[in-house]
Every structure is written in structure tokens, then in C-alpha cells.
Amino acid sequence: MESVTKPDREVRVEAKPRDTSDSHETVFEIAGLTVTYGSVTAVEGVNLDIRSREITALIGPSGCGKSTVLRCLNRMNDLIPSARVGGKVLYHGIDIYDPGVDPVEVRRRIGMVFQKPNPFPKSIYENVAYGARIAGIRDLDGVVEESLRKAALWDEVKDKLDTSGMALSGGQQQRLCIARALATDPDVLLMDEPCSALDPIATLRIEELMLELKDEYTFVIVTHNMQQAARVSDRTAFFSIEVTPQGRRGRLVEYDRTEKIFTSPSQKETEDYITGRFG
Ligand code: ADP
């Protein structure tokens, strides 16, 4: 089990191995999460529990803070100097913002796939082996094959592992990025609009892949595509923008099972959004 040492104390992020039990236990407990960038409050007071081996979709109008909330789940906002994160993000009960927690280890357990496929300018093999090597995994050939198989890319690339990852199609590049994230043995994958740069066929391939993998992994996906949220997710969080005297800020309006959100939401604001009445 990896751990992180800091001068004063040590906090283990890897509370437990990937959950393969039948229960959909809570992976993230988000409480009172508020994120500011300088004087701008991006989101305020978000409370959200994310369950294991489900796909949770974050939806809402542009600028309501979906990506900001997603980035808080693996401390990617640490990389934005003006970002300040308040409230709690517990991952299997551990506060990932505890000073004793190593953000690199957090990002190994909680991987991220971005909007635009971003393979390294290296071979397909190296793209997948990269993180696994850093994580100290020895059987790189085995991990590369397993990760590419899980990402439904192995059959398409097994005879050209030495060619550049950049030479693949957009959809293949995104599956390569998924394989790269899987290679470090995460238990959560965060996906920030992973299909918005892809054509409809490549999009469906990624959606199928998520559905195939959700027995083993927990997914949180930001999407502006409501059909996508309805097709793939188990739960949906709808965010909106509130205009206050201090400025515009994102807030979580409603969080429920996806079927409920799309058929009988509790809040009128949610209904207006999903039926296309934004006013
Ligand atoms: P969404 O994903 O819903 O479109 P974002 O999380 O990207 O929303 O943005 C929420 C708010 O935070 C917006 O007002 C946006 O301008 C602001 N914001 C996002 N990222 C940054 C950043 N790196 N620096 C400053 N402001 C940012």
C-alpha cells in the first residue's frame, strides 16, 4: 500500500483496494464545497455524495462550476494558483485536502480524462506504460495489454504499439488516454466532457466503454450533453448559476437518480433546464 510521508505526519490515501463488493458505498462525501478564483466565487456550498461503481453526471449551463467541482475531486485545482477550495472532500472517509496527503497519490487513485484527447508525443506503449512505471508497477507489458484491452483499444493497436499515440484517430486517442489512466490502477475516473471533441460514433464507443467498466470503477463525468447524461449515468447532479449582489456563482440545485431528474425532478429550475426552458 502506497503512502505519503510529510515531515509532521503521514496520511494514507489508499484506504482500501478498488471496491469490488456488491454495495454501492460512498466514495466521495463532498460537504460545503466552495471554490473561489481570486474574487470570483465559482461554486458555493456544494453537498454531494458519490457512490462506488456508478456513473455520476454533472450537468448545467456553461460556467455553473461543473469542471471546478470535478477538479476538486483529485486536487487538480491545486495547479491553478488563484483557486481556493473550502469545505470538505472526503475520499473513502479521508480528507484529500489534509496537509499530510500527497496530491500525486490522490491523482493516481483518482484519474482524469480531459475534453481534448491529450496523448503524449510518445509511442502507444509508452503512453500507457508511463504512469504505471512511475507508480512502480513492474510487469509493464502485462499492464499495457490489460489497460488497452479494458479501454477496448488492444485489437486495433496490438500490432503497432511502437507507433506514435498522436497518429491515432480522435476516438482512439481518447481511449488511449483512458488506458493511460487505467494503467495506474485507479478506482475513480473523472471525465471532463470526454466526448465533446469526438464524432457521434466515437462518442458512443466511449459511452459503451464507461458502461462496460462501471462494474469495476467509479465514474464522474461532466457533460453539456443531456442525452449523454441520460444514456450513461446512474445519478445526475444539476448545477445552476445564481446571480447575487456579490456576483454570479454556481450552486447545486438538485441531485438524484438520473431517471428521476429526467422524468420528475423536484425543482422547477431542473425541469426548465432539462426541457430546454432556460429562462
Ligand atoms: P463549467 O464547467 O460549468 O462550465 P467552470 O467550473 O469551468 O464551469 O467555471 C465556473 C466559474 O469559474 C466560471 O465563472 C469561470 O469563469 C470560473 N473559472 C473557471 N476556471 C477558472 C480559472 N482557471 N481561473 C479563473 N476563473 C475560472
PDB file of C-alpha atoms and ligand atoms in Angstrom, residues 35-38 40-43 58-71 77 80-83 192-193 222 239 241 248-250, ligand 1:
ATOM      1  CA  VAL A  35     -14.290  27.314  -4.697  1.00  0.00           C
ATOM      2  CA  THR A  36     -13.067  30.807  -5.488  1.00  0.00           C
ATOM      3  CA  TYR A  37     -10.704  32.057  -8.186  1.00  0.00           C
ATOM      4  CA  GLY A  38      -9.408  35.370  -6.846  1.00  0.00           C
ATOM      5  CA  VAL A  40     -14.806  35.184  -8.235  1.00  0.00           C
ATOM      6  CA  THR A  41     -16.810  32.554  -6.379  1.00  0.00           C
ATOM      7  CA  ALA A  42     -17.170  29.716  -8.900  1.00  0.00           C
ATOM      8  CA  VAL A  43     -19.336  27.415  -6.762  1.00  0.00           C
ATOM      9  CA  LEU A  58     -22.615  16.740 -13.505  1.00  0.00           C
ATOM     10  CA  ILE A  59     -24.798  18.866 -15.788  1.00  0.00           C
ATOM     11  CA  GLY A  60     -25.836  22.512 -16.029  1.00  0.00           C
ATOM     12  CA  PRO A  61     -25.238  25.661 -18.063  1.00  0.00           C
ATOM     13  CA  SER A  62     -21.761  26.760 -19.020  1.00  0.00           C
ATOM     14  CA  GLY A  63     -19.958  28.492 -16.148  1.00  0.00           C
ATOM     15  CA  CYS A  64     -22.008  26.905 -13.333  1.00  0.00           C
ATOM     16  CA  GLY A  65     -18.909  25.252 -11.874  1.00  0.00           C
ATOM     17  CA  LYS A  66     -19.137  21.643 -13.082  1.00  0.00           C
ATOM     18  CA  SER A  67     -15.475  21.383 -14.112  1.00  0.00           C
ATOM     19  CA  THR A  68     -14.429  23.224 -10.973  1.00  0.00           C
ATOM     20  CA  VAL A  69     -16.213  20.671  -8.772  1.00  0.00           C
ATOM     21  CA  LEU A  70     -14.789  17.786 -10.819  1.00  0.00           C
ATOM     22  CA  ARG A  71     -11.243  19.117 -10.469  1.00  0.00           C
ATOM     23  CA  ASN A  77      -7.388  22.873  -8.773  1.00  0.00           C
ATOM     24  CA  ILE A  80      -4.447  26.870 -10.604  1.00  0.00           C
ATOM     25  CA  PRO A  81      -2.688  29.477  -8.432  1.00  0.00           C
ATOM     26  CA  SER A  82      -5.773  31.655  -7.825  1.00  0.00           C
ATOM     27  CA  ALA A  83      -8.006  28.724  -6.822  1.00  0.00           C
ATOM     28  CA  ASP A 192     -14.413  16.334 -18.210  1.00  0.00           C
ATOM     29  CA  GLU A 193     -16.579  16.439 -21.337  1.00  0.00           C
ATOM     30  CA  VAL A 222     -19.044  16.465 -16.704  1.00  0.00           C
ATOM     31  CA  PHE A 239     -25.929  22.833 -11.205  1.00  0.00           C
ATOM     32  CA  ILE A 241     -25.874  29.895 -11.771  1.00  0.00           C
ATOM     33  CA  ARG A 248     -22.670  35.120 -10.255  1.00  0.00           C
ATOM     34  CA  ARG A 249     -21.932  31.826  -8.577  1.00  0.00           C
ATOM     35  CA  GLY A 250     -22.615  28.211  -9.255  1.00  0.00           C
TER      36      GLY A 250
HETATM   37  P1  ADP B   1     -18.466  24.814 -16.108  1.00  0.00           P
HETATM   38  O1  ADP B   1     -17.590  23.613 -16.111  1.00  0.00           O
HETATM   39  O2  ADP B   1     -19.819  24.557 -15.520  1.00  0.00           O
HETATM   40  O3  ADP B   1     -18.572  25.478 -17.450  1.00  0.00           O
HETATM   41  P2  ADP B   1     -16.297  26.118 -14.674  1.00  0.00           P
HETATM   42  O4  ADP B   1     -16.034  25.305 -13.472  1.00  0.00           O
HETATM   43  O5  ADP B   1     -15.388  25.972 -15.845  1.00  0.00           O
HETATM   44  O6  ADP B   1     -17.822  25.896 -15.120  1.00  0.00           O
HETATM   45  O7  ADP B   1     -16.317  27.653 -14.273  1.00  0.00           O
HETATM   46  C1  ADP B   1     -17.064  28.160 -13.161  1.00  0.00           C
HETATM   47  C2  ADP B   1     -16.680  29.611 -12.953  1.00  0.00           C
HETATM   48  O8  ADP B   1     -15.316  29.679 -12.543  1.00  0.00           O
HETATM   49  C3  ADP B   1     -16.794  30.495 -14.199  1.00  0.00           C
HETATM   50  O9  ADP B   1     -17.209  31.766 -13.780  1.00  0.00           O
HETATM   51  C4  ADP B   1     -15.392  30.505 -14.738  1.00  0.00           C
HETATM   52  O10 ADP B   1     -15.152  31.699 -15.457  1.00  0.00           O
HETATM   53  C5  ADP B   1     -14.563  30.468 -13.458  1.00  0.00           C
HETATM   54  N1  ADP B   1     -13.268  29.801 -13.686  1.00  0.00           N
HETATM   55  C6  ADP B   1     -13.092  28.513 -14.079  1.00  0.00           C
HETATM   56  N2  ADP B   1     -11.777  28.209 -14.176  1.00  0.00           N
HETATM   57  C7  ADP B   1     -11.109  29.343 -13.844  1.00  0.00           C
HETATM   58  C8  ADP B   1      -9.729  29.690 -13.748  1.00  0.00           C
HETATM   59  N3  ADP B   1      -8.761  28.806 -14.035  1.00  0.00           N
HETATM   60  N4  ADP B   1      -9.410  30.948 -13.367  1.00  0.00           N
HETATM   61  C9  ADP B   1     -10.380  31.850 -13.085  1.00  0.00           C
HETATM   62  N5  ADP B   1     -11.697  31.594 -13.155  1.00  0.00           N
HETATM   63  C10 ADP B   1     -12.064  30.365 -13.530  1.00  0.00           C
END
